[in-house]
Amino acid sequence: MCCRIDDTMNNGINASVRSLAEADFSDIADRFANAGFAVRLPARGILQLSAPERFLRRPKLLLSVGIHGDETTPIEMLGNLLDALGRTPRALAVDLMVVVGNIGAIAAGKRFLDADLNRMFRTDRGELGGTQEASRADVIMRSVASFFAGADADKWHFDLHTAIRASRYPAFAVVPDIVSAPRREAVLGCLGRAGIEAAILNRSQAGTFSAWTAERLGAASATVELGRIGALGANNIDQFEQARIALDEFLRAGRAPVNGNLPKVFRVKQELVKHSEKFRLAFNRELENFSALTPGSVIAEDGDMVYRVGDETEYVVFPNPDVRPGLRAGLMVVRAD
Ligand SMILES: [Zn+2]
């Protein structure tokens, strides 16, 4: 009742979570270095842990958090995971890279500083090339490309987010549709084990981190949404305990876990691109993700342009009319299984 927000935050989180949120890997780097791992810190907020040379052909797993600065559930989850793993570092059975995305935005408790970092993973950024996020994406892309170098490596990437709004499926994922079919099945199996209830296959690149690692680096990747945005320390991470367990199994077993219920699979039917400031959604902006819209109904209007549902039920995901013109303001998906 009496406390400042800062005190509440500090009481609600442990030192590992706070260090991760501040992109400070000094403690965890020491623990793994002392256990014989090759530890690299290629840039601020990026940690790479590789096994000694005698361990060949371990999977390479990239876990990223904080690409959006106000999405803190994954920071809490990963901070706890790394803390537990750091107590028995030799249990780590993959080559691991951890990326803390938008460090400045996390500190500010904002989604981004200048522009959305999760649209910057491409070479053409138009007028956003001079933003802080464009520079940060360059740093991340260089480090990740170096980590994933080597054609025959078994490469995985989970980019951990939280959604802006409520969702019919509190945990869901977007899987780049360029991931080859057998790899895609492996990703879906792993997501199922993590308690992810819905997966959207997306063909469009859109400059997201996971689409870039899939397309350019051949990673089996997914963007994973765990609940809703909230302040660090105020999240109910127990709700996503199954995701923490699945990641822990991956880290310690050295292979992707399976044996969960497979998520329901959707594919993108249409992308809502905001062409101008006249863009208006036809529904209340609080509508939860995966809400069903009936065939033929209006989804959005943008001046003379009207987005309508096609001839089957479509479900709305990520509606966000506040994006800059030219960017994606939402996805319409249909059942694919
Ligand atoms: Zn996000």
Short mmCIF file of C-alpha atoms and ligand atoms in Angstrom, two decimals:
data_model
loop_
_atom_site.label_atom_id
_atom_site.label_comp_id
_atom_site.label_asym_id
_atom_site.label_seq_id
_atom_site.Cartn_x
_atom_site.Cartn_y
_atom_site.Cartn_z
CA MET A 1 0.00 0.00 0.00
CA CYS A 2 2.77 2.38 0.98
CA CYS A 3 5.37 1.38 -1.54
CA ARG A 4 6.66 3.18 -4.55
CA ILE A 5 6.41 1.21 -7.78
CA ASP A 6 10.16 0.68 -7.78
CA ASP A 7 10.04 -0.99 -4.37
CA THR A 8 7.21 -3.23 -5.45
CA MET A 9 9.17 -4.23 -8.53
CA ASN A 10 12.31 -4.96 -6.56
CA ASN A 11 10.42 -7.05 -4.05
CA GLY A 12 8.61 -9.00 -6.74
CA ILE A 13 11.63 -10.17 -8.74
CA ASN A 14 14.86 -11.92 -7.93
CA ALA A 15 18.36 -10.72 -8.78
CA SER A 16 18.60 -12.90 -11.90
CA VAL A 17 15.46 -11.45 -13.41
CA ARG A 18 16.62 -7.92 -12.63
CA SER A 19 20.03 -8.60 -14.17
CA LEU A 20 18.44 -9.97 -17.34
CA ALA A 21 16.11 -6.98 -17.59
CA GLU A 22 19.17 -4.74 -17.30
CA ALA A 23 21.05 -6.82 -19.90
CA ASP A 24 23.70 -7.60 -17.28
CA PHE A 25 25.14 -11.08 -17.86
CA SER A 26 28.19 -10.78 -15.60
CA ASP A 27 27.09 -13.31 -12.98
CA ILE A 28 25.74 -15.92 -15.39
CA ALA A 29 28.79 -15.52 -17.67
CA ASP A 30 31.11 -16.20 -14.72
CA ARG A 31 29.27 -19.33 -13.72
CA PHE A 32 29.45 -20.89 -17.19
CA ALA A 33 33.04 -19.76 -17.81
CA ASN A 34 34.07 -21.40 -14.53
CA ALA A 35 32.38 -24.61 -15.70
CA GLY A 36 34.51 -24.71 -18.86
CA PHE A 37 32.15 -23.17 -21.39
CA ALA A 38 33.28 -20.75 -24.07
CA VAL A 39 31.48 -17.56 -23.06
CA ARG A 40 31.10 -14.65 -25.47
CA LEU A 41 29.40 -11.32 -24.98
CA PRO A 42 29.39 -10.10 -28.59
CA ALA A 43 27.42 -6.96 -27.71
CA ARG A 44 25.52 -5.51 -24.78
CA GLY A 45 22.56 -7.73 -23.89
CA ILE A 46 23.80 -10.68 -25.95
CA LEU A 47 25.28 -13.79 -24.33
CA GLN A 48 26.66 -16.84 -26.11
CA LEU A 49 27.46 -20.05 -24.25
CA SER A 50 29.21 -22.79 -26.24
CA ALA A 51 30.42 -26.15 -25.05
CA PRO A 52 34.12 -27.01 -25.02
CA GLU A 53 35.43 -28.15 -28.42
CA ARG A 54 35.11 -31.86 -27.67
CA PHE A 55 31.31 -31.63 -27.74
CA LEU A 56 30.41 -31.53 -31.40
CA ARG A 57 27.11 -31.00 -33.13
CA ARG A 58 25.04 -29.76 -30.27
CA PRO A 59 21.86 -27.93 -31.30
CA LYS A 60 22.16 -24.15 -31.38
CA LEU A 61 19.29 -22.52 -29.51
CA LEU A 62 18.59 -18.79 -29.58
CA LEU A 63 16.20 -17.40 -26.96
CA SER A 64 15.27 -13.74 -27.27
CA VAL A 65 13.25 -11.56 -24.89
CA GLY A 66 12.41 -7.88 -24.64
CA ILE A 67 12.26 -7.21 -28.38
CA HIS A 68 9.31 -5.12 -27.16
CA GLY A 69 10.36 -3.36 -23.96
CA ASP A 70 7.03 -3.62 -22.11
CA GLU A 71 6.69 -7.39 -22.59
CA THR A 72 8.15 -8.63 -19.34
CA THR A 73 6.71 -12.10 -18.69
CA PRO A 74 9.41 -13.77 -20.83
CA ILE A 75 12.13 -11.80 -19.02
CA GLU A 76 10.89 -13.18 -15.70
CA MET A 77 10.64 -16.71 -17.08
CA LEU A 78 14.06 -16.71 -18.72
CA GLY A 79 15.70 -15.01 -15.74
CA ASN A 80 14.43 -17.81 -13.49
CA LEU A 81 15.49 -20.47 -16.01
CA LEU A 82 19.02 -19.12 -16.35
CA ASP A 83 19.32 -18.73 -12.59
CA ALA A 84 18.41 -22.39 -12.02
CA LEU A 85 20.63 -23.59 -14.86
CA GLY A 86 23.54 -21.47 -13.65
CA ARG A 87 23.60 -23.47 -10.42
CA THR A 88 24.46 -26.63 -12.39
CA PRO A 89 26.00 -25.15 -15.55
CA ARG A 90 27.30 -28.47 -16.87
CA ALA A 91 23.68 -29.54 -17.38
CA LEU A 92 23.45 -27.18 -20.36
CA ALA A 93 23.29 -29.50 -23.39
CA VAL A 94 22.86 -26.99 -26.23
CA ASP A 95 24.91 -24.09 -27.53
CA LEU A 96 22.84 -21.18 -26.25
CA MET A 97 22.51 -17.55 -27.27
CA VAL A 98 20.37 -15.21 -25.20
CA VAL A 99 19.37 -11.85 -26.68
CA VAL A 100 17.83 -9.05 -24.63
CA GLY A 101 16.29 -7.00 -27.42
CA ASN A 102 15.37 -3.41 -26.79
CA ILE A 103 17.38 -2.57 -23.67
CA GLY A 104 16.47 1.13 -23.61
CA ALA A 105 12.78 0.42 -24.05
CA ILE A 106 12.83 -2.17 -21.24
CA ALA A 107 14.38 0.43 -18.91
CA ALA A 108 11.73 2.93 -19.98
CA GLY A 109 8.90 0.37 -19.67
CA LYS A 110 7.87 1.13 -23.26
CA ARG A 111 7.22 -0.99 -26.34
CA PHE A 112 9.96 0.89 -28.24
CA LEU A 113 11.92 4.15 -28.20
CA ASP A 114 11.83 5.37 -31.84
CA ALA A 115 10.15 2.54 -33.78
CA ASP A 116 9.12 -1.12 -33.52
CA LEU A 117 12.26 -3.28 -33.31
CA ASN A 118 10.31 -6.29 -34.55
CA ARG A 119 9.93 -4.72 -38.00
CA MET A 120 13.66 -4.00 -38.40
CA PHE A 121 14.98 -7.47 -39.27
CA ARG A 122 15.43 -6.71 -42.96
CA THR A 123 17.80 -4.64 -45.02
CA ASP A 124 15.25 -2.13 -46.32
CA ARG A 125 13.91 -0.04 -43.44
CA GLY A 126 12.82 2.97 -45.45
CA GLU A 127 12.73 6.15 -43.42
CA LEU A 128 13.27 4.23 -40.16
CA GLY A 129 16.91 3.49 -41.02
CA GLY A 130 18.18 6.14 -38.60
CA THR A 131 16.27 4.95 -35.54
CA GLN A 132 17.85 3.48 -32.40
CA GLU A 133 15.99 0.24 -33.14
CA ALA A 134 17.55 -0.02 -36.62
CA SER A 135 21.02 0.18 -35.05
CA ARG A 136 20.08 -2.37 -32.41
CA ALA A 137 18.72 -4.75 -35.06
CA ASP A 138 22.04 -4.48 -36.94
CA VAL A 139 23.95 -5.48 -33.80
CA ILE A 140 21.60 -8.38 -33.07
CA MET A 141 21.63 -9.62 -36.68
CA ARG A 142 25.44 -9.64 -36.79
CA SER A 143 25.75 -11.57 -33.52
CA VAL A 144 23.02 -14.08 -34.39
CA ALA A 145 24.39 -14.72 -37.90
CA SER A 146 27.77 -15.46 -36.37
CA PHE A 147 26.22 -17.78 -33.76
CA PHE A 148 24.24 -19.71 -36.39
CA ALA A 149 27.13 -19.91 -38.89
CA GLY A 150 27.64 -23.40 -40.30
CA ALA A 151 25.22 -24.96 -42.73
CA ASP A 152 24.79 -28.29 -40.97
CA ALA A 153 23.98 -27.00 -37.49
CA ASP A 154 20.60 -27.80 -35.92
CA LYS A 155 19.33 -24.24 -35.38
CA TRP A 156 16.40 -23.14 -33.24
CA HIS A 157 15.00 -19.77 -32.30
CA PHE A 158 12.18 -18.86 -29.94
CA ASP A 159 11.46 -15.13 -29.78
CA LEU A 160 9.45 -14.66 -26.59
CA HIS A 161 6.82 -11.93 -26.41
CA THR A 162 3.55 -11.07 -24.71
CA ALA A 163 0.49 -9.82 -26.56
CA ILE A 164 -0.93 -6.29 -26.14
CA ARG A 165 -4.50 -7.54 -25.67
CA ALA A 166 -6.33 -10.51 -24.19
CA SER A 167 -6.51 -13.66 -26.27
CA ARG A 168 -8.80 -16.65 -26.60
CA TYR A 169 -5.54 -18.59 -26.46
CA PRO A 170 -3.36 -16.95 -23.75
CA ALA A 171 -0.29 -18.70 -25.16
CA PHE A 172 0.07 -18.78 -28.94
CA ALA A 173 2.77 -18.60 -31.57
CA VAL A 174 3.52 -17.35 -35.05
CA VAL A 175 5.60 -19.80 -37.11
CA PRO A 176 7.26 -18.54 -40.30
CA ASP A 177 5.78 -20.60 -43.12
CA ILE A 178 9.16 -20.79 -44.82
CA VAL A 179 10.28 -23.32 -42.24
CA SER A 180 10.37 -26.65 -44.11
CA ALA A 181 7.60 -29.15 -43.37
CA PRO A 182 9.53 -31.62 -41.16
CA ARG A 183 11.13 -28.78 -39.21
CA ARG A 184 7.74 -27.12 -38.90
CA GLU A 185 6.32 -30.30 -37.37
CA ALA A 186 9.21 -30.29 -34.88
CA VAL A 187 8.50 -26.65 -34.00
CA LEU A 188 4.80 -27.42 -33.51
CA GLY A 189 5.65 -30.43 -31.34
CA CYS A 190 7.89 -28.32 -29.18
CA LEU A 191 5.26 -25.58 -28.92
CA GLY A 192 2.69 -28.18 -27.92
CA ARG A 193 4.96 -29.43 -25.17
CA ALA A 194 5.26 -25.80 -24.03
CA GLY A 195 1.48 -25.53 -23.64
CA ILE A 196 1.03 -23.27 -26.66
CA GLU A 197 -2.58 -23.72 -27.75
CA ALA A 198 -2.56 -22.05 -31.17
CA ALA A 199 0.02 -21.56 -33.91
CA ILE A 200 -0.30 -19.28 -36.92
CA LEU A 201 1.64 -20.18 -40.06
CA ASN A 202 2.72 -16.90 -41.65
CA ARG A 203 4.20 -16.68 -45.13
CA SER A 204 4.92 -12.96 -44.97
CA GLN A 205 8.30 -11.76 -43.71
CA ALA A 206 7.21 -8.40 -42.22
CA GLY A 207 10.69 -7.79 -40.78
CA THR A 208 10.15 -9.86 -37.65
CA PHE A 209 13.08 -11.44 -35.83
CA SER A 210 11.81 -15.03 -36.09
CA ALA A 211 11.01 -14.71 -39.81
CA TRP A 212 14.54 -13.43 -40.41
CA THR A 213 16.25 -16.29 -38.54
CA ALA A 214 14.06 -18.79 -40.42
CA GLU A 215 14.48 -17.31 -43.88
CA ARG A 216 18.06 -16.10 -43.82
CA LEU A 217 19.70 -18.48 -41.36
CA GLY A 218 17.63 -21.66 -41.71
CA ALA A 219 16.48 -21.78 -38.09
CA ALA A 220 13.39 -23.62 -36.92
CA SER A 221 11.82 -20.58 -35.33
CA ALA A 222 8.70 -19.11 -33.81
CA THR A 223 7.46 -15.93 -32.19
CA VAL A 224 5.82 -17.04 -28.95
CA GLU A 225 3.23 -14.89 -27.18
CA LEU A 226 2.84 -15.56 -23.46
CA GLY A 227 -0.06 -13.66 -21.95
CA ARG A 228 -0.40 -9.90 -21.84
CA ILE A 229 1.90 -6.98 -21.22
CA GLY A 230 2.53 -6.12 -17.58
CA ALA A 231 5.14 -4.61 -15.30
CA LEU A 232 8.21 -6.61 -14.39
CA GLY A 233 7.47 -8.56 -11.21
CA ALA A 234 3.71 -8.18 -11.59
CA ASN A 235 3.19 -11.02 -14.07
CA ASN A 236 1.55 -14.32 -13.28
CA ILE A 237 4.30 -16.47 -14.75
CA ASP A 238 2.91 -19.62 -13.11
CA GLN A 239 0.32 -19.52 -15.88
CA PHE A 240 3.10 -20.41 -18.32
CA GLU A 241 4.88 -22.99 -16.20
CA GLN A 242 4.59 -25.54 -18.98
CA ALA A 243 6.54 -23.25 -21.32
CA ARG A 244 9.29 -22.86 -18.72
CA ILE A 245 9.44 -26.64 -18.28
CA ALA A 246 9.65 -27.25 -22.04
CA LEU A 247 12.49 -24.75 -22.44
CA ASP A 248 14.28 -26.25 -19.46
CA GLU A 249 13.96 -29.71 -21.03
CA PHE A 250 15.39 -28.40 -24.31
CA LEU A 251 18.36 -26.80 -22.54
CA ARG A 252 19.15 -29.87 -20.46
CA ALA A 253 18.30 -32.70 -22.90
CA GLY A 254 19.97 -31.14 -25.92
CA ARG A 255 16.99 -31.77 -28.16
CA ALA A 256 13.58 -30.25 -28.70
CA PRO A 257 10.94 -31.72 -26.40
CA VAL A 258 7.82 -33.31 -27.90
CA ASN A 259 4.81 -35.20 -26.55
CA GLY A 260 2.47 -32.32 -25.87
CA ASN A 261 -0.95 -31.69 -27.34
CA LEU A 262 -0.28 -30.13 -30.74
CA PRO A 263 -1.50 -26.53 -31.03
CA LYS A 264 -4.45 -25.67 -33.24
CA VAL A 265 -2.98 -24.50 -36.53
CA PHE A 266 -4.09 -21.36 -38.37
CA ARG A 267 -2.76 -19.72 -41.50
CA VAL A 268 -2.82 -16.08 -42.51
CA LYS A 269 -5.66 -15.29 -44.89
CA GLN A 270 -5.03 -11.57 -45.17
CA GLU A 271 -2.78 -8.89 -43.75
CA LEU A 272 -4.30 -5.58 -42.70
CA VAL A 273 -1.86 -2.94 -43.88
CA LYS A 274 -2.40 0.58 -42.62
CA HIS A 275 -1.94 2.71 -45.72
CA SER A 276 -2.95 6.06 -44.24
CA GLU A 277 -4.01 7.82 -41.06
CA LYS A 278 -7.60 7.20 -42.18
CA PHE A 279 -7.24 3.54 -41.18
CA ARG A 280 -10.11 2.53 -38.83
CA LEU A 281 -10.93 -0.87 -37.38
CA ALA A 282 -14.61 -1.81 -37.66
CA PHE A 283 -14.65 -3.25 -34.14
CA ASN A 284 -13.78 -2.20 -30.62
CA ARG A 285 -10.02 -2.08 -30.19
CA GLU A 286 -10.28 -4.19 -27.03
CA LEU A 287 -11.50 -7.19 -29.03
CA GLU A 288 -9.44 -10.18 -27.92
CA ASN A 289 -7.05 -12.02 -30.21
CA PHE A 290 -8.63 -14.91 -32.17
CA SER A 291 -12.10 -13.37 -32.03
CA ALA A 292 -14.18 -14.78 -34.91
CA LEU A 293 -15.54 -12.48 -37.62
CA THR A 294 -18.29 -13.79 -39.88
CA PRO A 295 -17.91 -14.15 -43.67
CA GLY A 296 -18.43 -10.88 -45.55
CA SER A 297 -18.24 -8.59 -42.54
CA VAL A 298 -16.19 -5.41 -42.63
CA ILE A 299 -12.87 -5.61 -40.77
CA ALA A 300 -11.39 -2.17 -41.37
CA GLU A 301 -11.57 0.84 -43.63
CA ASP A 302 -8.69 2.95 -44.91
CA GLY A 303 -10.09 5.84 -46.94
CA ASP A 304 -11.73 4.24 -49.97
CA MET A 305 -10.26 0.86 -49.18
CA VAL A 306 -12.37 -1.69 -47.28
CA TYR A 307 -11.04 -4.88 -45.70
CA ARG A 308 -13.68 -7.61 -45.53
CA VAL A 309 -13.81 -11.18 -44.26
CA GLY A 310 -13.77 -13.70 -47.15
CA ASP A 311 -16.15 -16.64 -47.56
CA GLU A 312 -15.09 -18.48 -44.42
CA THR A 313 -14.86 -17.40 -40.78
CA GLU A 314 -11.68 -15.42 -40.09
CA TYR A 315 -10.08 -14.72 -36.72
CA VAL A 316 -8.44 -11.41 -35.93
CA VAL A 317 -4.95 -11.34 -34.41
CA PHE A 318 -2.70 -8.42 -33.38
CA PRO A 319 -5.11 -5.63 -34.37
CA ASN A 320 -3.20 -2.41 -33.75
CA PRO A 321 -4.42 0.73 -35.55
CA ASP A 322 -1.66 2.79 -33.89
CA VAL A 323 1.17 1.52 -36.13
CA ARG A 324 2.81 3.85 -38.65
CA PRO A 325 1.27 4.02 -42.14
CA GLY A 326 2.82 1.36 -44.36
CA LEU A 327 3.04 -1.20 -41.55
CA ARG A 328 0.90 -4.19 -40.62
CA ALA A 329 -2.08 -3.24 -38.45
CA GLY A 330 -3.34 -6.77 -37.93
CA LEU A 331 -3.64 -10.29 -39.29
CA MET A 332 -6.73 -12.25 -40.31
CA VAL A 333 -6.27 -16.00 -39.93
CA VAL A 334 -8.28 -19.13 -40.77
CA ARG A 335 -8.14 -22.68 -39.40
CA ALA A 336 -5.63 -24.77 -41.32
CA ASP A 337 -5.96 -28.18 -39.65
ZN ZN B 1 5.99 -8.28 -28.77
#
